[in-house]
mmCIF file with all atom_site columns, C-alpha atoms in Angstrom:
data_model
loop_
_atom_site.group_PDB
_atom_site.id
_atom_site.type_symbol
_atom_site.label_atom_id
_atom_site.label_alt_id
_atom_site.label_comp_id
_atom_site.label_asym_id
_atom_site.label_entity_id
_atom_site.label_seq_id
_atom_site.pdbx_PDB_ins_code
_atom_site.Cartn_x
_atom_site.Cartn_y
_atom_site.Cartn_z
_atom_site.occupancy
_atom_site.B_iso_or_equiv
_atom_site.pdbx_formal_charge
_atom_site.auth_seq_id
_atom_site.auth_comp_id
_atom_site.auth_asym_id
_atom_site.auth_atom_id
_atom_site.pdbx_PDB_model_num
ATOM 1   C CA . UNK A 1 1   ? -249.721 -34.140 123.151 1.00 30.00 ? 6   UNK A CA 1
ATOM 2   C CA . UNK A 1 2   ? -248.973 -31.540 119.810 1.00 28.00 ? 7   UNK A CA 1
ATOM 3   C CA . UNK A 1 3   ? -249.780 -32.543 116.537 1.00 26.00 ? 8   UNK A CA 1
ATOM 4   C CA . UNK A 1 4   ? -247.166 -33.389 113.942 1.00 24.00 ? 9   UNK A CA 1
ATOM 5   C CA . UNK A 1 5   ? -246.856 -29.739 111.959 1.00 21.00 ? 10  UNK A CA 1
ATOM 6   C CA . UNK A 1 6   ? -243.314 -30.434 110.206 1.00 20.00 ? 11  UNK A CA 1
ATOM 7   C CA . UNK A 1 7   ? -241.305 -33.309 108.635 1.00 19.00 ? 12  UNK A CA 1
ATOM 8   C CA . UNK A 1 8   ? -238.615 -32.481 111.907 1.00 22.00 ? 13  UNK A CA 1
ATOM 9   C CA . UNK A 1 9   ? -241.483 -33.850 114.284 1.00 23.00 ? 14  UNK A CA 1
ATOM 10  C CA . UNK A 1 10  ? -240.847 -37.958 113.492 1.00 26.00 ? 15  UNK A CA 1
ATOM 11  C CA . UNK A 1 11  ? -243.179 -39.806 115.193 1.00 27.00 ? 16  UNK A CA 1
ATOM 12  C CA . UNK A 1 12  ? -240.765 -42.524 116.329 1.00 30.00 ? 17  UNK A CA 1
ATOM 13  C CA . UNK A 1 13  ? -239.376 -42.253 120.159 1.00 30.00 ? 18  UNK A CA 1
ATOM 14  C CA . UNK A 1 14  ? -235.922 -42.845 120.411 1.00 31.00 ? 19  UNK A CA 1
ATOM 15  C CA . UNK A 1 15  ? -234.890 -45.649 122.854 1.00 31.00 ? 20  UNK A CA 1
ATOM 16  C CA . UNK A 1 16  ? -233.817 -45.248 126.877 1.00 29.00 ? 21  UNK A CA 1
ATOM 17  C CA . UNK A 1 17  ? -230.057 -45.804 127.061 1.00 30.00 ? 22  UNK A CA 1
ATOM 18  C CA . UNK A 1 18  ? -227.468 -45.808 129.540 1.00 30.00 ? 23  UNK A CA 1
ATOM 19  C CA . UNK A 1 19  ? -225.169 -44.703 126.657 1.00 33.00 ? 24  UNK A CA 1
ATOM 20  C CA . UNK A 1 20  ? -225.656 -43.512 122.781 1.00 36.00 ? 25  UNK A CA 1
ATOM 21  C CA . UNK A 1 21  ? -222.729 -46.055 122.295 1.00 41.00 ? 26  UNK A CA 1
ATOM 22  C CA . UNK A 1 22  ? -223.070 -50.044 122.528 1.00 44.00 ? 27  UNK A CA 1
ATOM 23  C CA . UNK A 1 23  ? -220.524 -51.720 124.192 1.00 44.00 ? 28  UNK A CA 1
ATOM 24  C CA . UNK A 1 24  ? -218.563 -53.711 121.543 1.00 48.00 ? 29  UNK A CA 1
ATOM 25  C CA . UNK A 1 25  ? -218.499 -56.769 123.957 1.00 69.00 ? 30  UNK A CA 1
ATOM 26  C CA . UNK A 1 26  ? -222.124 -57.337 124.171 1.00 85.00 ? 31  UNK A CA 1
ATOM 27  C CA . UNK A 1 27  ? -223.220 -60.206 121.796 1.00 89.00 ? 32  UNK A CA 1
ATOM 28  C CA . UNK A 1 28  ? -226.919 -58.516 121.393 1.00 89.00 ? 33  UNK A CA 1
ATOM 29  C CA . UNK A 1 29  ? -228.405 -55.153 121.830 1.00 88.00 ? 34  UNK A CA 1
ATOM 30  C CA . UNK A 1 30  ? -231.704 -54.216 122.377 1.00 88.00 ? 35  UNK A CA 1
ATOM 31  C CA . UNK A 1 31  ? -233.331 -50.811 121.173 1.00 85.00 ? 36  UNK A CA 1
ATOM 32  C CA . UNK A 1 32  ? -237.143 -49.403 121.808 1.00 81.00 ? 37  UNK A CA 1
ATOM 33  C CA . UNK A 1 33  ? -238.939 -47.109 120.175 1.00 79.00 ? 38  UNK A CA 1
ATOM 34  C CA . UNK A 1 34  ? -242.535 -45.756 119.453 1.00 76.00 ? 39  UNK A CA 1
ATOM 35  C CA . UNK A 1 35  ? -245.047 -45.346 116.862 1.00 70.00 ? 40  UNK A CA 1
ATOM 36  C CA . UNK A 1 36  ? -247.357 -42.385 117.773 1.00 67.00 ? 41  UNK A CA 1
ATOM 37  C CA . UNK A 1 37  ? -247.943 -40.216 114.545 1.00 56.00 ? 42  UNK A CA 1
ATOM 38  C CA . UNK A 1 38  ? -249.994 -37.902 116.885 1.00 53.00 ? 43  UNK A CA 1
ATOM 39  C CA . UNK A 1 39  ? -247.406 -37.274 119.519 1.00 44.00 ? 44  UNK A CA 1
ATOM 40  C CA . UNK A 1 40  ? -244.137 -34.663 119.359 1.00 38.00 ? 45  UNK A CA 1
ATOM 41  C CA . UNK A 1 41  ? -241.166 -36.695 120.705 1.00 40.00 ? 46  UNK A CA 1
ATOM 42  C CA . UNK A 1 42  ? -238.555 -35.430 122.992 1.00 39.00 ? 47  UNK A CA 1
ATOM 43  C CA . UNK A 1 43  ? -235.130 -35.130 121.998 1.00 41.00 ? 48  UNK A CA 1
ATOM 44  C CA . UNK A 1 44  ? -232.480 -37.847 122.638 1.00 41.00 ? 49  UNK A CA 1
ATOM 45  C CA . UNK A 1 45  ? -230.724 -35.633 125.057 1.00 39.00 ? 50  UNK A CA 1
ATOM 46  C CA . UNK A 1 46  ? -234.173 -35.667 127.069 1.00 39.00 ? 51  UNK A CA 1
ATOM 47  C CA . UNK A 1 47  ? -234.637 -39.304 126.975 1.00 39.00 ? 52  UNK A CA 1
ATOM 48  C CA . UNK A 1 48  ? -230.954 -40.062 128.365 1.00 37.00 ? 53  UNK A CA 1
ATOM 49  C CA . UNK A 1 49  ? -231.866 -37.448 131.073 1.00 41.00 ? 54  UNK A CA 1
ATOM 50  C CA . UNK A 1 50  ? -234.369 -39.598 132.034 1.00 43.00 ? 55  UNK A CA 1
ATOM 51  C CA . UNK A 1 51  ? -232.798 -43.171 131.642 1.00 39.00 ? 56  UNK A CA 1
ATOM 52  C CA . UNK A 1 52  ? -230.611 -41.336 134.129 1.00 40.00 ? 57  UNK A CA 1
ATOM 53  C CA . UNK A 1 53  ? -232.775 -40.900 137.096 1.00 46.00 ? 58  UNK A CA 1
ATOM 54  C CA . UNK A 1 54  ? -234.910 -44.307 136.919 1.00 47.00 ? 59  UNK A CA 1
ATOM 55  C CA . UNK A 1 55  ? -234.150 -47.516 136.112 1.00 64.00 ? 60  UNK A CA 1
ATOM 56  C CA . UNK A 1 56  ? -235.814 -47.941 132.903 1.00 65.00 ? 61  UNK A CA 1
ATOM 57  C CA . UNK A 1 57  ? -232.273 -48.716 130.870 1.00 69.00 ? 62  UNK A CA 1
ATOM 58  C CA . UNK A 1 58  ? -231.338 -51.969 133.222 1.00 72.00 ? 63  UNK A CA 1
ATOM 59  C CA . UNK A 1 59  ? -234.943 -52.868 133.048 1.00 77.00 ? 64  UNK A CA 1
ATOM 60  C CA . UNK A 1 60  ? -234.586 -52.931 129.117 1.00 77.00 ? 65  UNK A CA 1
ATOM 61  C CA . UNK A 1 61  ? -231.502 -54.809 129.093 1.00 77.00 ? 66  UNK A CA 1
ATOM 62  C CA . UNK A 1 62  ? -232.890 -57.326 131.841 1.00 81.00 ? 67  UNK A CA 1
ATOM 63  C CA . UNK A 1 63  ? -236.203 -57.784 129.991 1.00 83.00 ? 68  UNK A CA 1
ATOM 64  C CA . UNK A 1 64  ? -234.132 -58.149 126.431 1.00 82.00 ? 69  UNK A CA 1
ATOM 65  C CA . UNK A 1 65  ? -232.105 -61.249 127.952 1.00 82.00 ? 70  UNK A CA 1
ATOM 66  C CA . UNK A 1 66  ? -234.994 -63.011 129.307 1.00 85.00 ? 71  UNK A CA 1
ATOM 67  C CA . UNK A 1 67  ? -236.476 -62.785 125.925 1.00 83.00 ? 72  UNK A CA 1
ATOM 68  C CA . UNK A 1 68  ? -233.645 -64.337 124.058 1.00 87.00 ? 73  UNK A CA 1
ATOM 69  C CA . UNK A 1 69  ? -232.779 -66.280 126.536 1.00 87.00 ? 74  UNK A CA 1
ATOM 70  C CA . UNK A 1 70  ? -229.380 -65.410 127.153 1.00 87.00 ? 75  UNK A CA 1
ATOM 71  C CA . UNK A 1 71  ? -227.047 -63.414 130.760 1.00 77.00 ? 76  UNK A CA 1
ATOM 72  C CA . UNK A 1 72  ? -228.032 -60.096 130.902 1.00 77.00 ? 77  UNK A CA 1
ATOM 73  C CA . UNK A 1 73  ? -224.316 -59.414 130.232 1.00 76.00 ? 78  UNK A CA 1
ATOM 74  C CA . UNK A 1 74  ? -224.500 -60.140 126.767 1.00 80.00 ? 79  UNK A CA 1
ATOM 75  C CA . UNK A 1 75  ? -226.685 -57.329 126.255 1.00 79.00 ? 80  UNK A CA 1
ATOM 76  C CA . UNK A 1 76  ? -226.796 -53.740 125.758 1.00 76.00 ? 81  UNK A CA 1
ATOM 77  C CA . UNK A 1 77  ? -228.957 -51.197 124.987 1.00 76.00 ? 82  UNK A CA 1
ATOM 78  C CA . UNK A 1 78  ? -228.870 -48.161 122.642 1.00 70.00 ? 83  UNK A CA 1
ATOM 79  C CA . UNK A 1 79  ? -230.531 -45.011 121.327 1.00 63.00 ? 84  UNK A CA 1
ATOM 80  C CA . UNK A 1 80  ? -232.697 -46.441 118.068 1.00 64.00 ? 85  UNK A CA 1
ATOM 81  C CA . UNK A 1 81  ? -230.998 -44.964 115.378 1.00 60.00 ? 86  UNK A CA 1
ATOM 82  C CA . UNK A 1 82  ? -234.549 -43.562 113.298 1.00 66.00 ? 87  UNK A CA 1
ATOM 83  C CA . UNK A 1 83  ? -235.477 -42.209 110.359 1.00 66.00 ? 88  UNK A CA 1
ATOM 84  C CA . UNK A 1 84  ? -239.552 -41.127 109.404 1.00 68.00 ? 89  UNK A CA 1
ATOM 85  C CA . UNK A 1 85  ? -241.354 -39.471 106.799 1.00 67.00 ? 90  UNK A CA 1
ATOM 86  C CA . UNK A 1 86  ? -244.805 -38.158 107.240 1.00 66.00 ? 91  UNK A CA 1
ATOM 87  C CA . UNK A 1 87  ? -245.447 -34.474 105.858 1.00 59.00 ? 92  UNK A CA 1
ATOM 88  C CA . UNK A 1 88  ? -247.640 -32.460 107.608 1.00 62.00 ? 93  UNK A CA 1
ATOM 89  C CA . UNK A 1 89  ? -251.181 -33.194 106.581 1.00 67.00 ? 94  UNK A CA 1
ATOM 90  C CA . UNK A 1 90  ? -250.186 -36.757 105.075 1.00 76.00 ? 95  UNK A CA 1
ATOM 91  C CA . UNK A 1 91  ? -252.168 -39.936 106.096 1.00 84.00 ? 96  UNK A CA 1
ATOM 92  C CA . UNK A 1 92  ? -249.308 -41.898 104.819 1.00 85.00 ? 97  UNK A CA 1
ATOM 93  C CA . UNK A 1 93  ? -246.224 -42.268 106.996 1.00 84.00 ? 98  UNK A CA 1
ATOM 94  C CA . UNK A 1 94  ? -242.990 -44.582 106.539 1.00 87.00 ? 99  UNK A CA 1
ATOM 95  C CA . UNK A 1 95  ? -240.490 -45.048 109.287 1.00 85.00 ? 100 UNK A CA 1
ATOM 96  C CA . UNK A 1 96  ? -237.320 -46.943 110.236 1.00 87.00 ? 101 UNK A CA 1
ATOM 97  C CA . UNK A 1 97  ? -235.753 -48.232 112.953 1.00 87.00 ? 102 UNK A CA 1
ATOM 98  C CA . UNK A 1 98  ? -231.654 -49.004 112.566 1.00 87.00 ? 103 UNK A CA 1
ATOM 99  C CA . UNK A 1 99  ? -229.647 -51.229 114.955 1.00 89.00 ? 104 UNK A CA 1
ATOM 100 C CA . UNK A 1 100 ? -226.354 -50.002 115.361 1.00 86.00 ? 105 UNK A CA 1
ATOM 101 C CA . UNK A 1 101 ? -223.332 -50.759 113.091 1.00 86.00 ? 106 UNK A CA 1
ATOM 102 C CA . UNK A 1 102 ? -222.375 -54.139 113.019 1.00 90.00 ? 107 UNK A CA 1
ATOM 103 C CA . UNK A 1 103 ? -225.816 -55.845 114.300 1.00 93.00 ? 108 UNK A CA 1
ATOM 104 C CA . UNK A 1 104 ? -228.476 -57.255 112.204 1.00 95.00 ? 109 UNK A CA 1
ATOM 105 C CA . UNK A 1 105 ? -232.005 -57.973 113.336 1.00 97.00 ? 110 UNK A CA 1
ATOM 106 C CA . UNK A 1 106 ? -232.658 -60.819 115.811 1.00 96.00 ? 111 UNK A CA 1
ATOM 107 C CA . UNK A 1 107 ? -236.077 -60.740 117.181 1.00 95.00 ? 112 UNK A CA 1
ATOM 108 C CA . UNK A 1 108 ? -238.614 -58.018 117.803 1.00 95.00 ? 113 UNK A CA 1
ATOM 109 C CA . UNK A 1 109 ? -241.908 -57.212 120.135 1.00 94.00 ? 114 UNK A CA 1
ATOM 110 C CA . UNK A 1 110 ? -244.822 -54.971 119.110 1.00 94.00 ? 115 UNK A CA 1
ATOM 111 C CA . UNK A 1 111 ? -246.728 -53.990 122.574 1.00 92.00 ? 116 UNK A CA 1
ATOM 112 C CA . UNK A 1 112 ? -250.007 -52.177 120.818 1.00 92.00 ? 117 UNK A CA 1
ATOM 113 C CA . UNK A 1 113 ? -251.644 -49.585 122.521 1.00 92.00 ? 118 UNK A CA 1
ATOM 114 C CA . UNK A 1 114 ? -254.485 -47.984 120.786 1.00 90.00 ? 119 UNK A CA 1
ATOM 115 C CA . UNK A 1 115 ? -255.392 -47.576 116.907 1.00 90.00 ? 120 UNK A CA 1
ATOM 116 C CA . UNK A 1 116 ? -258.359 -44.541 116.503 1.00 88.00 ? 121 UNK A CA 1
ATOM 117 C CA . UNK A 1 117 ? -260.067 -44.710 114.274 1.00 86.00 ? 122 UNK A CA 1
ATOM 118 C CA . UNK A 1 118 ? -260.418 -48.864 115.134 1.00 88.00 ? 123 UNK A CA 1
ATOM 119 C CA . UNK A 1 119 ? -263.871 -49.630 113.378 1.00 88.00 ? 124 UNK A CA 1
ATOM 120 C CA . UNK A 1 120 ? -264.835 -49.353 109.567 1.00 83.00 ? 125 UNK A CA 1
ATOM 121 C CA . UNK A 1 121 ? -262.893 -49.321 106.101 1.00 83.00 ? 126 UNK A CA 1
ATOM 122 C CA . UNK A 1 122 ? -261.474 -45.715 107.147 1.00 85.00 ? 127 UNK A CA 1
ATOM 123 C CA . UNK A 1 123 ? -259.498 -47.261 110.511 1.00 89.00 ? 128 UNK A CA 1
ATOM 124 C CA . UNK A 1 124 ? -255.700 -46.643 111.023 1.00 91.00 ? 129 UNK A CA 1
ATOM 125 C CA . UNK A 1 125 ? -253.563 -49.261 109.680 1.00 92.00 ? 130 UNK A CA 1
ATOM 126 C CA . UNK A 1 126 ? -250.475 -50.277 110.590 1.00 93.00 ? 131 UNK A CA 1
ATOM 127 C CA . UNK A 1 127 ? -247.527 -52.728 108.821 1.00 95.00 ? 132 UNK A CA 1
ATOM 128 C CA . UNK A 1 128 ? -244.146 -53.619 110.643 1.00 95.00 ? 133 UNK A CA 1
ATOM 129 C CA . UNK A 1 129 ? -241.642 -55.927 108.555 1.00 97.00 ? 134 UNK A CA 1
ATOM 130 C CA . UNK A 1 130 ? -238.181 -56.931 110.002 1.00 97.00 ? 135 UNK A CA 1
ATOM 131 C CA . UNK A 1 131 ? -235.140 -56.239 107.431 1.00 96.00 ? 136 UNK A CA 1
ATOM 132 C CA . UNK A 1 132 ? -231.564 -56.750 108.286 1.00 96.00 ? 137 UNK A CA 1
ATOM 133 C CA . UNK A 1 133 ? -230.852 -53.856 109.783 1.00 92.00 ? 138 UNK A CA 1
ATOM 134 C CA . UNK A 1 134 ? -233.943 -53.583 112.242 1.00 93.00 ? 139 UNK A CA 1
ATOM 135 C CA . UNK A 1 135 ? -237.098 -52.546 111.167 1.00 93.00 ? 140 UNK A CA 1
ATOM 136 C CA . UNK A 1 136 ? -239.498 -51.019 108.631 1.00 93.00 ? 141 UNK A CA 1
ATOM 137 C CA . UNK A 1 137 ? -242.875 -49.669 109.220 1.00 92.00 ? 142 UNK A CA 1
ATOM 138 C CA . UNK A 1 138 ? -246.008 -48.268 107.225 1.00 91.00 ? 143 UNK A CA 1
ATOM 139 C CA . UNK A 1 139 ? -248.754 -46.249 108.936 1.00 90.00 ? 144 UNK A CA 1
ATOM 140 C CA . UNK A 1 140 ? -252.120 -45.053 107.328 1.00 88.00 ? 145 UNK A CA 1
ATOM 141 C CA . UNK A 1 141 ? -254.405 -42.804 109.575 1.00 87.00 ? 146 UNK A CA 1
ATOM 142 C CA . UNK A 1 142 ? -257.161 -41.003 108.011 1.00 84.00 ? 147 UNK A CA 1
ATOM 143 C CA . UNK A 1 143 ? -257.854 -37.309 108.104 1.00 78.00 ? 148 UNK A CA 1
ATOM 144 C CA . UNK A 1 144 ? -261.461 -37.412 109.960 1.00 69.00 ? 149 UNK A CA 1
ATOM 145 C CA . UNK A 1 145 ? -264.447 -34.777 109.709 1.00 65.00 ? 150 UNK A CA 1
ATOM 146 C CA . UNK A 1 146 ? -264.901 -31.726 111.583 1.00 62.00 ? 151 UNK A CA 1
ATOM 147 C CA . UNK A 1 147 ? -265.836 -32.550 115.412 1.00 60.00 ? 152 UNK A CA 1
ATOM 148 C CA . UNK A 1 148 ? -264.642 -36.289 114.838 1.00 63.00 ? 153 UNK A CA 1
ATOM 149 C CA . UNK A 1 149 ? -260.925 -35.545 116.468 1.00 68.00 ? 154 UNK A CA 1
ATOM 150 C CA . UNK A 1 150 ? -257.841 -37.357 115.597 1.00 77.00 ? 155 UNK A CA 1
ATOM 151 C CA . UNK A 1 151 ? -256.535 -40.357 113.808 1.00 79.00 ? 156 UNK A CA 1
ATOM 152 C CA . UNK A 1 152 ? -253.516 -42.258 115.147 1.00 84.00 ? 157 UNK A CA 1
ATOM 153 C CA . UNK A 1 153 ? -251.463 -45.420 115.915 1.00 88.00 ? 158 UNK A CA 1
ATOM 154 C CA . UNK A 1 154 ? -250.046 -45.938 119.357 1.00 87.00 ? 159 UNK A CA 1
ATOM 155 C CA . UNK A 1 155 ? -247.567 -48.559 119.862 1.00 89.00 ? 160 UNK A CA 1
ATOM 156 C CA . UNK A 1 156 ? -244.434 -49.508 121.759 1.00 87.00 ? 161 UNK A CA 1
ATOM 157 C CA . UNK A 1 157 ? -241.297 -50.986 119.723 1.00 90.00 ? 162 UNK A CA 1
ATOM 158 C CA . UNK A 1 158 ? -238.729 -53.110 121.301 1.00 90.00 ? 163 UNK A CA 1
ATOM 159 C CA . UNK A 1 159 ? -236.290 -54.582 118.590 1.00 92.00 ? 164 UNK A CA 1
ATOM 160 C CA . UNK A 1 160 ? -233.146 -56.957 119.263 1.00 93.00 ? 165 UNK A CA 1
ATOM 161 C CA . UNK A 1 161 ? -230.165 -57.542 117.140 1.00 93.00 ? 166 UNK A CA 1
ATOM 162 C CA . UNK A 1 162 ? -227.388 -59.755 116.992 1.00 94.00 ? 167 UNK A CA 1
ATOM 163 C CA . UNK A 1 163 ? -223.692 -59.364 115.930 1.00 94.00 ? 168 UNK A CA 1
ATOM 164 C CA . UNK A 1 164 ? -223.491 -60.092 112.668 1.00 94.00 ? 169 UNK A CA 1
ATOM 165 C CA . UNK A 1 165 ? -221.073 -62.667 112.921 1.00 93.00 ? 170 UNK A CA 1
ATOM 166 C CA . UNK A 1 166 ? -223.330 -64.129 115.346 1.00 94.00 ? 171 UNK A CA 1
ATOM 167 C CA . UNK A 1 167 ? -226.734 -64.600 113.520 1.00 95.00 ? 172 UNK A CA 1
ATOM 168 C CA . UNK A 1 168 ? -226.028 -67.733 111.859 1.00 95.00 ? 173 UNK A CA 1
ATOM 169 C CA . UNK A 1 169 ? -225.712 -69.693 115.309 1.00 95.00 ? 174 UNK A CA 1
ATOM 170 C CA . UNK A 1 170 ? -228.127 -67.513 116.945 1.00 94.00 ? 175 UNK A CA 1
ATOM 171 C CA . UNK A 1 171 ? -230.309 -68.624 114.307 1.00 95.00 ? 176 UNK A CA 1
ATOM 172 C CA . UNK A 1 172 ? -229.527 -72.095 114.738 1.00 95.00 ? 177 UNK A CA 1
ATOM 173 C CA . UNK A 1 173 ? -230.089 -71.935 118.399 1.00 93.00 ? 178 UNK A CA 1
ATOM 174 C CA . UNK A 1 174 ? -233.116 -70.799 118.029 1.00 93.00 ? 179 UNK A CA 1
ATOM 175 C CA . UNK A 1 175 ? -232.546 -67.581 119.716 1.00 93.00 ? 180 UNK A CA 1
ATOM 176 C CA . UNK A 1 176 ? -232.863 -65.256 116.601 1.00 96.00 ? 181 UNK A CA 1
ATOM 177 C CA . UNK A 1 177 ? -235.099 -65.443 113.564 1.00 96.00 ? 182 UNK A CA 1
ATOM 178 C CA . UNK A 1 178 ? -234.580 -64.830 109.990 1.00 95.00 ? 183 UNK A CA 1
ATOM 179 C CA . UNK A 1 179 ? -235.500 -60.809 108.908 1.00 96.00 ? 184 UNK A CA 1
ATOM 180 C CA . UNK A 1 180 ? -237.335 -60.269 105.880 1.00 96.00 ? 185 UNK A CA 1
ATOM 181 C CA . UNK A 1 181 ? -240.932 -61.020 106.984 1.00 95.00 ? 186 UNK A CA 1
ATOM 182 C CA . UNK A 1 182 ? -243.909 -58.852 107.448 1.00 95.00 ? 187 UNK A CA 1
ATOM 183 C CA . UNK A 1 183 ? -244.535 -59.194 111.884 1.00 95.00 ? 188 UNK A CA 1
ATOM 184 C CA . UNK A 1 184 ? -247.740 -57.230 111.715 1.00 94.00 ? 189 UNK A CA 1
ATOM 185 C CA . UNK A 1 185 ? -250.248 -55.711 108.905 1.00 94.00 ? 190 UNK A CA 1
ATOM 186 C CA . UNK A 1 186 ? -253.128 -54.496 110.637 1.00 93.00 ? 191 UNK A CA 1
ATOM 187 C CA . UNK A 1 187 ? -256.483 -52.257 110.733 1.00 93.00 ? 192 UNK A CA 1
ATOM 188 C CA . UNK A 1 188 ? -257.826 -51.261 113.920 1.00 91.00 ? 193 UNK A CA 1
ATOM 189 C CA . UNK A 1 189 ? -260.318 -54.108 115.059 1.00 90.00 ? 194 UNK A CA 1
ATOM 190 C CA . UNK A 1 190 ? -259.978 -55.718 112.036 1.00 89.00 ? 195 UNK A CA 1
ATOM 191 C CA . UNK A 1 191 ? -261.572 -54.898 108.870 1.00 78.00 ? 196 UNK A CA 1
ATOM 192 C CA . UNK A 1 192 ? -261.709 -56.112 105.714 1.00 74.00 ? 197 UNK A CA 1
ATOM 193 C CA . UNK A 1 193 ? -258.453 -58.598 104.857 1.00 79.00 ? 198 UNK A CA 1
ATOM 194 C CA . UNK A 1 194 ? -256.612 -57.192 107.777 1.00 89.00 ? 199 UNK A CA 1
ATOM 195 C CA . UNK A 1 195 ? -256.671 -58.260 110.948 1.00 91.00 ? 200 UNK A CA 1
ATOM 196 C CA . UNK A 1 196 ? -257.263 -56.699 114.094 1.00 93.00 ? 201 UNK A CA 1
ATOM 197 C CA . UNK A 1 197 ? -253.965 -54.912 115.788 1.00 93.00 ? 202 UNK A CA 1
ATOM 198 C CA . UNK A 1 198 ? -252.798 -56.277 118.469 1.00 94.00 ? 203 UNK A CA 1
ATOM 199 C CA . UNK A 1 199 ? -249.303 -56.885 119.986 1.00 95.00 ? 204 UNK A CA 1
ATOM 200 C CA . UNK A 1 200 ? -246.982 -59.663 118.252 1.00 94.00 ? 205 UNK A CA 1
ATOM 201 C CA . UNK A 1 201 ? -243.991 -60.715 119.520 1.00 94.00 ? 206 UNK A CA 1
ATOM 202 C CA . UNK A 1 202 ? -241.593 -62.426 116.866 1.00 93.00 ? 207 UNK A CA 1
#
């Protein structure tokens, strides 16, 4: 793994796709993405390489249905349209991720990994809200002393959308809920009036 050094290096993954385009016939899309402020991502023409030769794209799109509830035909997936901010040298980092045109948020599922530090009122925090558009998220790791090694969030992303002119049912039926809500605002293994992180599903 290399160390952020520049604004370029976001720390969000960009999604496995079969396509950078949705199909405009699927009622819901599914994106993933990952936090890692420690980690240099790959570029999305790197990813889509990949999606390429395994079978991680159907897998996505498979998995996303059987979480709504709905035929894997009504779902596609996409590249995660993200945006990040965390200078170099920052403990402060703000990140987005953006459904494609035309969808709004649906559901989402935080998968954590690891949070270092975990213990004391200096651990890693991290915040996730939904908004209508996908999602918004808030890290906060600590520069540590010499010998003492990194600071970092780890965690896996998956959010689903809806067509817009689909929410209100989906809503109704239970399959979507409403954006606008904090999902997870954590602190390692729990410290003070956080919480512990762990993964959430929505």
């Amino acid at each position: 793994m290399k160390s952020l050094t520049t604004l370029a290096c976001a720390t969000l993954f960009m999604a496995l796709s079969t396509s950078p385009a949705v199909s405009a016939d699927t009622d819901y899309v599914v994106v993933s993405a990952k936090v890692n402020p420690v980690q240099h991502p790959k570029g999305p023409g790197d990813l889509l390489g990949e999606c390429a030769r395994n079978d991680a794209c159907s897998a996505v799109v498979k998995a996303g249905a059987a979480y709504l509830g709905v035929p894997s035909i009504a779902v596609s997936a996409a590249l995660a349209l993200v945006a990040g901010d965390k200078p170099s040298g920052s403990e402060e980092g703000r990140f987005t991720i953006s459904l494609p045109a035309g969808y709004v948020y649906c559901r989402s599922q935080i998968s954590m990994n690891s949070v270092v530090p975990a213990d004391g009122e200096r651990a890693s925090i991290f915040s996730a809200s939904s908004v209508e558009n996908g999602m918004s998220f808030y890290t906060w790791t600590p520069k540590r002393g010499v010998g003492q090694g990194r600071s970092w969030v780890d965690a896996d992303v998956t959010v689903y959308g809806v067509k817009a002119s689909l929410v209100q049912q989906a809503q109704a039926d239970n399959k979507c809920t409403a954006w606008g809500k904090n999902i997870e605002n954590c602190r390692g293994n729990g410290s003070g009036d956080r919480p512990e992180c762990k993964s959430v599903n929505d």
